[in-house]
mmCIF file of C-alpha atoms and ligand atoms in Angstrom:
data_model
loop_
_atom_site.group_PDB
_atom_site.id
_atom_site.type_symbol
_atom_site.label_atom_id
_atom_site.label_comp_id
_atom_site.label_asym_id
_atom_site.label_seq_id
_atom_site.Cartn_x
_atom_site.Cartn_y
_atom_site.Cartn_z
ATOM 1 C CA UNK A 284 0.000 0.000 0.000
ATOM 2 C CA UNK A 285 1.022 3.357 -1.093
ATOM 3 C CA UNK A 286 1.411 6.213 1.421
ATOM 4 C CA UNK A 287 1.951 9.922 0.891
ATOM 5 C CA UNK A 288 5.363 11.780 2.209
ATOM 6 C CA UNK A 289 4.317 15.195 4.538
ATOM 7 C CA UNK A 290 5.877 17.254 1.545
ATOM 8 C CA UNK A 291 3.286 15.436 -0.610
ATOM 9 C CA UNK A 292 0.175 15.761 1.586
ATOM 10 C CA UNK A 293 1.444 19.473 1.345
ATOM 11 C CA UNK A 294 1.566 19.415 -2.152
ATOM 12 C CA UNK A 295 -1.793 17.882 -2.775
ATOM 13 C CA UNK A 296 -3.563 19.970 0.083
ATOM 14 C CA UNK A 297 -2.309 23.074 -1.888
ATOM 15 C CA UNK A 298 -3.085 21.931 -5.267
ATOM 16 C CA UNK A 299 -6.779 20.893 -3.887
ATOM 17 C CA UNK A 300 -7.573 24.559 -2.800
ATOM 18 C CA UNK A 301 -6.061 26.250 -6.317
ATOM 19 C CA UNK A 302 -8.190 23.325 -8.144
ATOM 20 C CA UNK A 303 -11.201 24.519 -6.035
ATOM 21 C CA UNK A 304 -10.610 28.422 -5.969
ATOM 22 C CA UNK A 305 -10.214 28.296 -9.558
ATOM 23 C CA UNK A 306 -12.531 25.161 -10.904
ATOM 24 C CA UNK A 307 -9.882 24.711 -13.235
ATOM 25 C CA UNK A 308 -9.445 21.534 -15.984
ATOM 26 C CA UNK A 309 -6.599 18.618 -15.371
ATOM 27 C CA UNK A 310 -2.851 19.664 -15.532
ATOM 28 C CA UNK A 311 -3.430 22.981 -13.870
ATOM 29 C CA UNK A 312 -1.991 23.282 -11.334
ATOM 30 C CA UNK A 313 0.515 21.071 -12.473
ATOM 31 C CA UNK A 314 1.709 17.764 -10.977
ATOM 32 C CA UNK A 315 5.248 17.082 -9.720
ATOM 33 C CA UNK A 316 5.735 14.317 -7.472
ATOM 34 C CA UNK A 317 6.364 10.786 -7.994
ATOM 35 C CA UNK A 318 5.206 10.088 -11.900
ATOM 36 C CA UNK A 319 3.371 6.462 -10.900
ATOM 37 C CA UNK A 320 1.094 8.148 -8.350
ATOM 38 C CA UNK A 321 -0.524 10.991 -11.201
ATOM 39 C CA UNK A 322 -3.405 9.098 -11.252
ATOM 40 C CA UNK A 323 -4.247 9.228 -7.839
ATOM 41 C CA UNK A 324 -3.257 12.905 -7.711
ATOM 42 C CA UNK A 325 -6.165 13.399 -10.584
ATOM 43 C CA UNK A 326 -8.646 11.215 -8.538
ATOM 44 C CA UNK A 327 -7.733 13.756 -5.474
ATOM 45 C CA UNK A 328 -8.417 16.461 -7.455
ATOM 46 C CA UNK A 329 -11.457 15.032 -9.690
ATOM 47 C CA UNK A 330 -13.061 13.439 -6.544
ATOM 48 C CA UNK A 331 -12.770 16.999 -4.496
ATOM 49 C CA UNK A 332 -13.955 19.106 -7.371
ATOM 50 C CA UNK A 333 -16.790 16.660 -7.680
ATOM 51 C CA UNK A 334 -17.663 16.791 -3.920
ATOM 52 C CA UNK A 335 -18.056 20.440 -4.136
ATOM 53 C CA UNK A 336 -20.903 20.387 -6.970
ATOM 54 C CA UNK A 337 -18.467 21.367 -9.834
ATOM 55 C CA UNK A 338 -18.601 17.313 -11.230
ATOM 56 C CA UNK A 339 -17.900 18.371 -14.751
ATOM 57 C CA UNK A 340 -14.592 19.643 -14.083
ATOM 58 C CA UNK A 341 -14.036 16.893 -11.910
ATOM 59 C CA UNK A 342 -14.451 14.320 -14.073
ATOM 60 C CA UNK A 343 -12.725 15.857 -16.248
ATOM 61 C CA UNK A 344 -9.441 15.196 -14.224
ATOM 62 C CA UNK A 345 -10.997 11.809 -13.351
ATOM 63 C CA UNK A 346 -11.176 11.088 -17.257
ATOM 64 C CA UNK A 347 -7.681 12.398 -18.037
ATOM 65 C CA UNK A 348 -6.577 10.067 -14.521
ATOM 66 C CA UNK A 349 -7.839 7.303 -16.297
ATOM 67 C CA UNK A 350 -5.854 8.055 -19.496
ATOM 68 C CA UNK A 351 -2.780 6.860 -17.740
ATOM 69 C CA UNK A 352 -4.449 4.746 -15.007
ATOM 70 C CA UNK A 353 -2.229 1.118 -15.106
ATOM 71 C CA UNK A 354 -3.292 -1.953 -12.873
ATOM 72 C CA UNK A 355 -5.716 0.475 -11.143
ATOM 73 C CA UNK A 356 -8.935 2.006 -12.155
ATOM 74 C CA UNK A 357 -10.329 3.932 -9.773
ATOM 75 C CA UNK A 358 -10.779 7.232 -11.757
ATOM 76 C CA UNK A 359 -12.801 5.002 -14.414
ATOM 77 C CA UNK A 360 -14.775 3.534 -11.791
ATOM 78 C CA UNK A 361 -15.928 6.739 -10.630
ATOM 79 C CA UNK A 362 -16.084 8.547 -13.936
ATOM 80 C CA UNK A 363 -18.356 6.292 -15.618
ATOM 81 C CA UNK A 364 -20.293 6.099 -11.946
ATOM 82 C CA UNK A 365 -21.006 9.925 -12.676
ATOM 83 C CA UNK A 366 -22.060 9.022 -16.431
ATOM 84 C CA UNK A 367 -24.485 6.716 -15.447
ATOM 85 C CA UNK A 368 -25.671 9.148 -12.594
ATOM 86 C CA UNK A 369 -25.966 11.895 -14.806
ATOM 87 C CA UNK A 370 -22.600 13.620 -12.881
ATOM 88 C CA UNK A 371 -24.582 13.356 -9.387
ATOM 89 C CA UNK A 372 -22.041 12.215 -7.275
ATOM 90 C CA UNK A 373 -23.649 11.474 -4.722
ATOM 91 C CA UNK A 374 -24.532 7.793 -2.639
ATOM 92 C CA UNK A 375 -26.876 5.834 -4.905
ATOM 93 C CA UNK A 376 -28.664 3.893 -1.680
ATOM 94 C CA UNK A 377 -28.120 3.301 2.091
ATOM 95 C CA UNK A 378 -25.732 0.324 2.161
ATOM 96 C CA UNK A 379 -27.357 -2.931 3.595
ATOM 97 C CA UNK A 380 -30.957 -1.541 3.156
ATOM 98 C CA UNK A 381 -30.986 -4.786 0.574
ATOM 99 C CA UNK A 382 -28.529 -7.443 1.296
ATOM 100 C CA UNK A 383 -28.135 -8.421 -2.268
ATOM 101 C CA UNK A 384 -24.710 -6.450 -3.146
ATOM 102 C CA UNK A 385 -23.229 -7.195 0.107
ATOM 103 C CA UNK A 386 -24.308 -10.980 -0.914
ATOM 104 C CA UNK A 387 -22.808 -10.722 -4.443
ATOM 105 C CA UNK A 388 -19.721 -9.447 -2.872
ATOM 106 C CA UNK A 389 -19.349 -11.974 -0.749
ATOM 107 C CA UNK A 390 -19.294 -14.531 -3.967
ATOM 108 C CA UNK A 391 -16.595 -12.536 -5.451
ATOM 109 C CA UNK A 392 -13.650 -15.269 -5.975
ATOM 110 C CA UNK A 393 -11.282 -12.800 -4.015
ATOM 111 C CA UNK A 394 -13.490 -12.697 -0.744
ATOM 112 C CA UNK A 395 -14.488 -16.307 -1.120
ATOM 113 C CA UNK A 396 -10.897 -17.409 -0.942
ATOM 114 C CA UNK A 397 -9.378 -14.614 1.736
ATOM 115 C CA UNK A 398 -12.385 -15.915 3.832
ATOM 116 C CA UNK A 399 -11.853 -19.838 3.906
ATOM 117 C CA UNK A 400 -7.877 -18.259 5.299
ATOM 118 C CA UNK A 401 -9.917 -16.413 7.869
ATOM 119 C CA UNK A 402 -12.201 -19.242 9.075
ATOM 120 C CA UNK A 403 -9.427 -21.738 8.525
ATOM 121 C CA UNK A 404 -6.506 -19.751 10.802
ATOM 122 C CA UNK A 405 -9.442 -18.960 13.209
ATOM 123 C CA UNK A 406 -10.541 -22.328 13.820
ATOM 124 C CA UNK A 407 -6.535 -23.191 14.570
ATOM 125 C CA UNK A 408 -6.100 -20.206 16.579
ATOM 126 C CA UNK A 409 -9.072 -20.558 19.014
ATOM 127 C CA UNK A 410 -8.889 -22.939 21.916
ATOM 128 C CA UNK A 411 -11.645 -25.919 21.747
ATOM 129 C CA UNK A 412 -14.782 -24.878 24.640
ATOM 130 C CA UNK A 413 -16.028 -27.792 26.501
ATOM 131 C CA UNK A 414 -18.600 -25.769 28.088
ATOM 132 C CA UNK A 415 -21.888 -25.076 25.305
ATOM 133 C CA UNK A 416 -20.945 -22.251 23.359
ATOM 134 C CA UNK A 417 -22.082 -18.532 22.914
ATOM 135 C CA UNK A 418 -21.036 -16.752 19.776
ATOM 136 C CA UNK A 419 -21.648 -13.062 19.043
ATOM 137 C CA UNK A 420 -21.901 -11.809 15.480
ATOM 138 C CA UNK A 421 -21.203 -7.774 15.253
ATOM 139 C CA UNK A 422 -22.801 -6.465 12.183
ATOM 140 C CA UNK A 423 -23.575 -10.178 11.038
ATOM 141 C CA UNK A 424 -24.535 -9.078 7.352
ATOM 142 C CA UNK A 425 -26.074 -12.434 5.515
ATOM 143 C CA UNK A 426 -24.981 -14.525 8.690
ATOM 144 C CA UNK A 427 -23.255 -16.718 6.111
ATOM 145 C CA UNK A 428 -19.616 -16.250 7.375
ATOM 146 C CA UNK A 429 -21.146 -17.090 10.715
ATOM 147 C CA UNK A 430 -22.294 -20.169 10.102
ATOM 148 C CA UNK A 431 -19.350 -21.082 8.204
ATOM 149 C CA UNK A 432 -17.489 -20.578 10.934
ATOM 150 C CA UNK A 433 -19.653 -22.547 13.173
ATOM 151 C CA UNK A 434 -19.162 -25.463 10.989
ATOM 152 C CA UNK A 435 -15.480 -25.386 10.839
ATOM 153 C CA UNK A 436 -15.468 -25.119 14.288
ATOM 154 C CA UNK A 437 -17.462 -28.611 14.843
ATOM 155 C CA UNK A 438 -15.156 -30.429 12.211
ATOM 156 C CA UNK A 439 -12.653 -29.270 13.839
ATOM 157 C CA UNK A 440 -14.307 -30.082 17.521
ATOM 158 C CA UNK A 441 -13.329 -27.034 19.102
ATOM 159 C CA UNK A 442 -17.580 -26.581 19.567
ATOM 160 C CA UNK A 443 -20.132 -29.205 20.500
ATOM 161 C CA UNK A 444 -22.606 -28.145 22.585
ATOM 162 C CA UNK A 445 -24.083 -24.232 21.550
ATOM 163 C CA UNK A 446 -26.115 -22.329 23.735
ATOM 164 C CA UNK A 447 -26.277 -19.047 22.133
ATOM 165 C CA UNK A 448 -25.681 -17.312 18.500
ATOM 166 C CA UNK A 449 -26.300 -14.074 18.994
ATOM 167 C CA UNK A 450 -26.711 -11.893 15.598
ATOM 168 C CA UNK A 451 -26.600 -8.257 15.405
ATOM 169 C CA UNK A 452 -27.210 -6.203 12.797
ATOM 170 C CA UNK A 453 -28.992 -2.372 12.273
ATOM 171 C CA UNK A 454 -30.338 -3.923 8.969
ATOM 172 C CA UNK A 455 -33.701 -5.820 9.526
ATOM 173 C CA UNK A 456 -32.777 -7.206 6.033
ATOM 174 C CA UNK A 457 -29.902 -8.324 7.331
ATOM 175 C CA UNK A 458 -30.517 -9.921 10.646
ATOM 176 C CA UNK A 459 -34.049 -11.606 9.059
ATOM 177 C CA UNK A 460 -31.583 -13.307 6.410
ATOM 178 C CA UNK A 461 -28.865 -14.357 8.969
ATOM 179 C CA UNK A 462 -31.105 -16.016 11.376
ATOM 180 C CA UNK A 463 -32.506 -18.101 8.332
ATOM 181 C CA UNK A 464 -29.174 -18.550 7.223
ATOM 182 C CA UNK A 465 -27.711 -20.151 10.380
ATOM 183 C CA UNK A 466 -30.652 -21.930 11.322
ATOM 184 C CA UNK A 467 -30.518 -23.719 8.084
ATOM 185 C CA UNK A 468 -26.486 -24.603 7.977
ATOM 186 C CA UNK A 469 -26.896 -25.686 11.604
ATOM 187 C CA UNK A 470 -30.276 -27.074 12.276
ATOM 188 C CA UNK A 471 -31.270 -26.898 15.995
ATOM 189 C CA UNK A 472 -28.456 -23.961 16.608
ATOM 190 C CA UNK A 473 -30.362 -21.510 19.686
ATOM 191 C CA UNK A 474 -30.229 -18.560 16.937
ATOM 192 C CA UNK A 475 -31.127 -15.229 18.660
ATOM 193 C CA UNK A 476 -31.503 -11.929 16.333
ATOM 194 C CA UNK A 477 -31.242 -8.685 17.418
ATOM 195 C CA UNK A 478 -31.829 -5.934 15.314
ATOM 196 C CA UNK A 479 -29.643 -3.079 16.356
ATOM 197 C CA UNK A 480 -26.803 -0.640 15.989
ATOM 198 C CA UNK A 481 -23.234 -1.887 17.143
ATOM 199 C CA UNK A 482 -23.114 1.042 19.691
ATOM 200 C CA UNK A 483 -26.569 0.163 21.410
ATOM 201 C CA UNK A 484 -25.595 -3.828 21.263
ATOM 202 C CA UNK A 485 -23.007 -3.904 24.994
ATOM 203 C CA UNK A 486 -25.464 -2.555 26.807
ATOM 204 C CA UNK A 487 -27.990 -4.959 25.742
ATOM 205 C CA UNK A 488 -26.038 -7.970 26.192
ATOM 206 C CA UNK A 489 -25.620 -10.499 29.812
ATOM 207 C CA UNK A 490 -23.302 -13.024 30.889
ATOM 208 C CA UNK A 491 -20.069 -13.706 28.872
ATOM 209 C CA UNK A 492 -19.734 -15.301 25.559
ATOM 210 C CA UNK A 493 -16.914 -17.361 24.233
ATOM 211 C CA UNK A 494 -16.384 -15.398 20.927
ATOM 212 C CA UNK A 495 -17.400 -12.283 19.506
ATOM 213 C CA UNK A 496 -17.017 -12.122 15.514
ATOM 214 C CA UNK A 497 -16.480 -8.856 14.223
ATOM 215 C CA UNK A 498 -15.974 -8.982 10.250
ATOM 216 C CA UNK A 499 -16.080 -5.974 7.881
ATOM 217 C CA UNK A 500 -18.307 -4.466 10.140
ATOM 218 C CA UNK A 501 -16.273 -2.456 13.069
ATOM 219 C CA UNK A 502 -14.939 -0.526 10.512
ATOM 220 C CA UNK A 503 -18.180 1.064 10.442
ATOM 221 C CA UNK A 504 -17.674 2.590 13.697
ATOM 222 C CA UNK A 505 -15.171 6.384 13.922
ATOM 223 C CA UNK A 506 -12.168 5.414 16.153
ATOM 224 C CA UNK A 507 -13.977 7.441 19.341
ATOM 225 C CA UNK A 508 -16.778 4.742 18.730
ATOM 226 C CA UNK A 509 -14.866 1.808 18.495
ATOM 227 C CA UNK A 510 -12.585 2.455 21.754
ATOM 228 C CA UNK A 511 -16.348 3.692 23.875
ATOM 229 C CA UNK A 512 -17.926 0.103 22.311
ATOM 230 C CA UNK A 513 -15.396 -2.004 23.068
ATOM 231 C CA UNK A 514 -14.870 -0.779 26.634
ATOM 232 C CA UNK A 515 -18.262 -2.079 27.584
ATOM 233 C CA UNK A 516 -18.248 -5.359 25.133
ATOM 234 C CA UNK A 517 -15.016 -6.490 27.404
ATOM 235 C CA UNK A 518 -16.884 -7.375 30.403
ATOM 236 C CA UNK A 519 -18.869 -9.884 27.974
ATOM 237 C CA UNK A 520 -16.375 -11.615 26.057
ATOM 238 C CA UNK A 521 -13.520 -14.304 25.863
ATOM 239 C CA UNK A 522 -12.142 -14.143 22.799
ATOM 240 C CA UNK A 523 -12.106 -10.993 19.928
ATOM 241 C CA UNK A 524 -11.929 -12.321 16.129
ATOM 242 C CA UNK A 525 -11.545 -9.845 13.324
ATOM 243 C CA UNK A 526 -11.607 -9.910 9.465
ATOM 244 C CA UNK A 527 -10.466 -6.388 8.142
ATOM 245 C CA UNK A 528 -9.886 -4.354 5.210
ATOM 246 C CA UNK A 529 -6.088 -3.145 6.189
ATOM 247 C CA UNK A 530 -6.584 0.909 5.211
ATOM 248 C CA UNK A 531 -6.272 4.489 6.587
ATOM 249 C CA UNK A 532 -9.889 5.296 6.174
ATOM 250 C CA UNK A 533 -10.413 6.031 9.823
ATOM 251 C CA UNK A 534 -8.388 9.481 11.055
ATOM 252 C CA UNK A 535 -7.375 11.149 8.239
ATOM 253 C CA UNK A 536 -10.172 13.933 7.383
ATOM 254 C CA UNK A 537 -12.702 14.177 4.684
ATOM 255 C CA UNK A 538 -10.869 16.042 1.683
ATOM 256 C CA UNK A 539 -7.545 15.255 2.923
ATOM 257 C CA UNK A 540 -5.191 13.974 0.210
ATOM 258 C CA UNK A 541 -4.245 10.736 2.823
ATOM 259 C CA UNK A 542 -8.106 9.896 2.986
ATOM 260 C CA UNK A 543 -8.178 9.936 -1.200
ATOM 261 C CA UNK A 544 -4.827 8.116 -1.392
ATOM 262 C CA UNK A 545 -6.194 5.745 0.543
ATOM 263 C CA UNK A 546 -9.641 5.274 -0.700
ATOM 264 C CA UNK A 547 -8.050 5.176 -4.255
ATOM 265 C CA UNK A 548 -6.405 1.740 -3.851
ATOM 266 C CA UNK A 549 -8.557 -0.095 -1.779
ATOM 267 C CA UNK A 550 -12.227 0.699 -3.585
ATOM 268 C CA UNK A 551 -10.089 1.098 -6.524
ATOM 269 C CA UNK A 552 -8.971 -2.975 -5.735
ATOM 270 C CA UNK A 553 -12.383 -3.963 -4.379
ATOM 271 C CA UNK A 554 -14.106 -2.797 -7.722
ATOM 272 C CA UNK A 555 -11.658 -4.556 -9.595
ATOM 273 C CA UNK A 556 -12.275 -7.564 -8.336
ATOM 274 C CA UNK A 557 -16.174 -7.482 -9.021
ATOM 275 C CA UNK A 558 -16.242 -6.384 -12.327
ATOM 276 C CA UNK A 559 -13.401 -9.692 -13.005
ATOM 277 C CA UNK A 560 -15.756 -11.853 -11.798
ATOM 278 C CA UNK A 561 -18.021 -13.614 -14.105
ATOM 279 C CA UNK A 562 -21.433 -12.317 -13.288
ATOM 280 C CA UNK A 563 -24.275 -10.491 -15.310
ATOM 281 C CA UNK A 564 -23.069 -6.927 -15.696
ATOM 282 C CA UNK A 565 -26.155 -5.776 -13.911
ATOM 283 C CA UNK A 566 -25.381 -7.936 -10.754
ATOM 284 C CA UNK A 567 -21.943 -6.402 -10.690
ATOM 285 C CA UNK A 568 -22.647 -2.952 -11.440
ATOM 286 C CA UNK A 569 -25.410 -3.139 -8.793
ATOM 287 C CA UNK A 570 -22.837 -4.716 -6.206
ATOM 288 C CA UNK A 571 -20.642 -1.996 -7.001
ATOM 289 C CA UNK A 572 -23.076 1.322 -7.080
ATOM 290 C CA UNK A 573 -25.317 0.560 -4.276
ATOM 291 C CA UNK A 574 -22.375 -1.054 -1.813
ATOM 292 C CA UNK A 575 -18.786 -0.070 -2.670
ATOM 293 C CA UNK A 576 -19.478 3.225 -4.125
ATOM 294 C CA UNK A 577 -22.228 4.442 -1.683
ATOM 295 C CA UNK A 578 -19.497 3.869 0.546
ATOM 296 C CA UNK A 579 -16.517 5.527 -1.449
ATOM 297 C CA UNK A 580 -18.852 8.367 -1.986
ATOM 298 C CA UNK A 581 -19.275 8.208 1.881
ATOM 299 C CA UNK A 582 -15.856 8.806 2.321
ATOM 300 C CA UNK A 583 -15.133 11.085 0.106
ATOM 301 C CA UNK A 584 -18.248 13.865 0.783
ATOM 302 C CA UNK A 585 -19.077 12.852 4.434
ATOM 303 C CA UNK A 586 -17.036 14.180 7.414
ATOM 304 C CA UNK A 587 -15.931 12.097 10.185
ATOM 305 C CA UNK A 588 -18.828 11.679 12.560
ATOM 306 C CA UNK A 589 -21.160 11.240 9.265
ATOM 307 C CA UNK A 590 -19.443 9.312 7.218
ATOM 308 C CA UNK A 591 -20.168 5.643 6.883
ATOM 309 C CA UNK A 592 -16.942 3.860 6.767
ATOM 310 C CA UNK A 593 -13.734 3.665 8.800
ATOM 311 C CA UNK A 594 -10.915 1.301 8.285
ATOM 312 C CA UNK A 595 -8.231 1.524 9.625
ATOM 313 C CA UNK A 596 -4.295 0.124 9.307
ATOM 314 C CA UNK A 597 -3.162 -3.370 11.455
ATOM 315 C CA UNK A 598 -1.213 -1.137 14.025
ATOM 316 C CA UNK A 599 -4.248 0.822 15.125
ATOM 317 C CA UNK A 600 -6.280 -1.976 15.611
ATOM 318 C CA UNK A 601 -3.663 -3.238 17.848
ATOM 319 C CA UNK A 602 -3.649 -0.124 19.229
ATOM 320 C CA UNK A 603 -7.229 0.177 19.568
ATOM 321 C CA UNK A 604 -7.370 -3.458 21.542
ATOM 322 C CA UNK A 605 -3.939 -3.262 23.364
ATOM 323 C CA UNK A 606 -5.262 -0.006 25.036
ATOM 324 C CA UNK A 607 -8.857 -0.545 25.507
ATOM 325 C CA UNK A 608 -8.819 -4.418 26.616
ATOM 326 C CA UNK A 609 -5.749 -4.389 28.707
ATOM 327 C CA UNK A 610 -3.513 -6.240 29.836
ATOM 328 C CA UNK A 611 -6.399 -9.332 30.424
ATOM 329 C CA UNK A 612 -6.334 -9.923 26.882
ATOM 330 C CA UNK A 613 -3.084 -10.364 24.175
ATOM 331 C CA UNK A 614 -3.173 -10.604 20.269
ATOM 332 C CA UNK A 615 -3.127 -14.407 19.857
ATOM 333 C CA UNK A 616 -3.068 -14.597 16.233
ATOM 334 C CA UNK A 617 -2.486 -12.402 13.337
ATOM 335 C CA UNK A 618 -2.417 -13.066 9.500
ATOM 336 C CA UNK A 619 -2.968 -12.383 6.204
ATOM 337 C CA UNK A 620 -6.019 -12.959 3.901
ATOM 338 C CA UNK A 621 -5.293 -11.838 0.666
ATOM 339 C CA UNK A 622 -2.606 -8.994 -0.227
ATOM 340 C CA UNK A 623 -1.566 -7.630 -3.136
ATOM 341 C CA UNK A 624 0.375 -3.975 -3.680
ATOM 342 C CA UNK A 625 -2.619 -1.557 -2.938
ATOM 343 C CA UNK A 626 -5.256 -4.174 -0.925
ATOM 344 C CA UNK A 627 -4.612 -5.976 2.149
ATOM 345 C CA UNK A 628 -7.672 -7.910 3.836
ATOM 346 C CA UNK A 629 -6.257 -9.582 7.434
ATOM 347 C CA UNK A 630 -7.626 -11.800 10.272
ATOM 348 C CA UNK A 631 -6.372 -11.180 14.097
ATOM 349 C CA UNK A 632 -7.435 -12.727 17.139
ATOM 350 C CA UNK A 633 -7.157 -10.729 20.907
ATOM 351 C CA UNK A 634 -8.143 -13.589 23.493
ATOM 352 C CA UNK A 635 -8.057 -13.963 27.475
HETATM 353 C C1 LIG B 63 -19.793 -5.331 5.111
HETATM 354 S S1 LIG B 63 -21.115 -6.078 5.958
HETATM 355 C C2 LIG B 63 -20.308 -7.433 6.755
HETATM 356 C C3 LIG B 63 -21.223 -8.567 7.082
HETATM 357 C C4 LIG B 63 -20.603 -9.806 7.719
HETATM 358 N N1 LIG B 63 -20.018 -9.534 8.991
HETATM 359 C C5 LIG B 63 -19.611 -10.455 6.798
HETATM 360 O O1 LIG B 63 -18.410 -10.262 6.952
HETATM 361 O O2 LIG B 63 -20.044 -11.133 5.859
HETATM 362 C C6 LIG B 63 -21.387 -4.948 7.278
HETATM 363 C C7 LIG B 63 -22.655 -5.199 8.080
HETATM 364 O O3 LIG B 63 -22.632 -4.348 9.242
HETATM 365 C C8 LIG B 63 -23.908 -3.773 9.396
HETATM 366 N N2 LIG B 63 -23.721 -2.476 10.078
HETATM 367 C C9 LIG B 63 -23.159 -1.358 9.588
HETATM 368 N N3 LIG B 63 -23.101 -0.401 10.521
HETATM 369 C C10 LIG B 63 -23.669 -0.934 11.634
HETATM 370 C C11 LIG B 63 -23.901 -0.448 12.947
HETATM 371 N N4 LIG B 63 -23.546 0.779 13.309
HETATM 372 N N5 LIG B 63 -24.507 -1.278 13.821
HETATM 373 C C12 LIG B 63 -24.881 -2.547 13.466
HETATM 374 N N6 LIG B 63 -24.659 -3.050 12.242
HETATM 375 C C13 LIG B 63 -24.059 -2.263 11.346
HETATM 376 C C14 LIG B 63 -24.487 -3.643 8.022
HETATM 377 O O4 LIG B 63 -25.899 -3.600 8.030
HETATM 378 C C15 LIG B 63 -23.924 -4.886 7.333
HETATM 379 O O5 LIG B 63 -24.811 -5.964 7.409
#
């Protein structure tokens, strides 16, 4: 993953305000940092132009970006986004209203395989439980990585006995389709869905449970949110597991050039992947508009409190446990998904 020097963020910042003051065309003002990353530095300046209502300029610079775009296409992503939106760039849908794009995604030959690592270092990395089991799914989407993990567990008889999955979700979509989901890959499993936001769940929860899953779905949380949650989910759990998008889409500021460098490779990555995968065009373009470019647009028009999304790199996650779970807890696994130069999905595990 690619990361911008202070000069550059300097740079950029700079260059953003003259592109804005002046709602001028691409090459003005003129780029002069490292030649490879021009096409981010035109997605920057396309993507902020657009933000601020002037989208014809800034697609513009998102069309000349993808000109000499190579290996990554996140300037024709968005640019032909804004042609089929008519240039409104602005989010298409509220992500997870319908589960289907999250559920396409989820096919997507890239997730399918960086998932079977996640659920098969998981299974290795978690001790068995002799006592029946309780299992806490945070933002449990479908359900369907749930109950794949539920199953691995058995085969690998680290779980007998269950006597709770717990499924959480703000989407009634989403929780309705995860309680069918894992009562139908585990027949007889005491399913329990709760319909409710991630912040509201601790204080609705008793006893302790054995594991608390939280995949692709903390991230939706700002950092403030994610320390304030996880100080009062502590008391109720065991064992932390975690399957993240590795990206600095948490601190840095809406409009900043680290928040587009960012957002550039990993949507930029994402999309890839779903438009490579054999599917209808329809299916795919859906997955993308109404999931992973509601959220881009999220991040790149929302400010921090509003937006939707918020990654965020391997070391502040360990940050982020190592100072709000204490010293009762330590990192007992840590691993890699999938990686490639610009997109880095990981699994870690913080247990007692
Ligand atoms: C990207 S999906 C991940 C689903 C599932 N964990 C998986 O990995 O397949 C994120 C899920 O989190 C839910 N979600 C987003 N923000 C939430 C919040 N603040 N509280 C509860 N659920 C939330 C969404 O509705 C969605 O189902």
């Amino acid at each position: 993953v690619i990361f911008l020097s202070r000069p550059e963020i300097e740079t950029w910042r700079q260059a953003g305000e003259e592109a804005l003051a002046n709602r001028v065309g691409p090459g003005r003002p003129t780029y002069t940092g490292r030649a490879n990353l021009e096409p981010m530095f035109d997605y920057f300046i396309g993507t902020l132009l657009a933000a601020h209502g002037a989208t014809a300029q800034g697609k513009e610079w998102l069309l000349a970006g993808a000109q000499h775009e190579a290996g990554m296409f996140s300037n024709t992503f968005v640019s032909a986004f804004l042609e089929r939106t008519a240039g409104r760039f602005i989010m298409p849908a509220k992500a997870f209203e319908d589960p289907r794009p999250f559920v396409h995604f989820a096919s997507v030959p890239l997730m399918v395989r960086a998932r079977e690592l996640f659920l098969e270092h998981a299974s290795h990395s978690l001790p068995a439980f002799r006592r029946p089991f309780r299992i806490l799914d945070i933002g449990t989407g479908n359900g369907a990585l749930l109950a794949n993990l539920l199953q691995r567990l058995r085969a690998h008889g680290k779980v007998n006995d269950m006597a709770e999955v717990l499924l959480v979700d703000a989407s009634p979509a989403m929780t309705d389709l995860a309680a069918k989901t894992v009562a139908e890959a585990l027949p007889g499993a005491p399913v329990r869905p709760l319909t409710a936001r991630i912040e509201e769940a601790a204080g609705r929860l008793e006893g302790r449970y054995d594991v608390a899953l939280m995949s692709l779905a903390y991230h939706h949380l700002p950092w403030e949110q994610k320390k304030a949650h996880l100080e009062r989910l502590k008391a109720h759990v065991d064992h932390v597991l975690v399957f993240e998008l590795d990206a600095n889409n948490d601190t840095p500021e809406l409009h900043s050039p680290e928040l587009a460098c960012s957002v550039y490779q990993s949507y930029g990555r994402i999309i890839d992947f779903v438009f490579a995968h054999d599917a209808p065009v329809a299916v795919a373009q859906a997955c993308v508009d109404f999931f992973l470019m509601t959220e881009q647009i999220s991040l790149l028009t929302q400010p921090r409190g509003r937006r939707t999304e918020y990654h965020m790199l391997r070391g502040q996650w360990h940050e982020l446990f190592r100072g709000t779970l204490g010293t009762d807890f330590a990192c007992a696994a840590e691993s890699t998904c999938f990686a490639d130069e610009s997109l880095d999905l990981f699994f870690m595990h913080y247990g007692r």
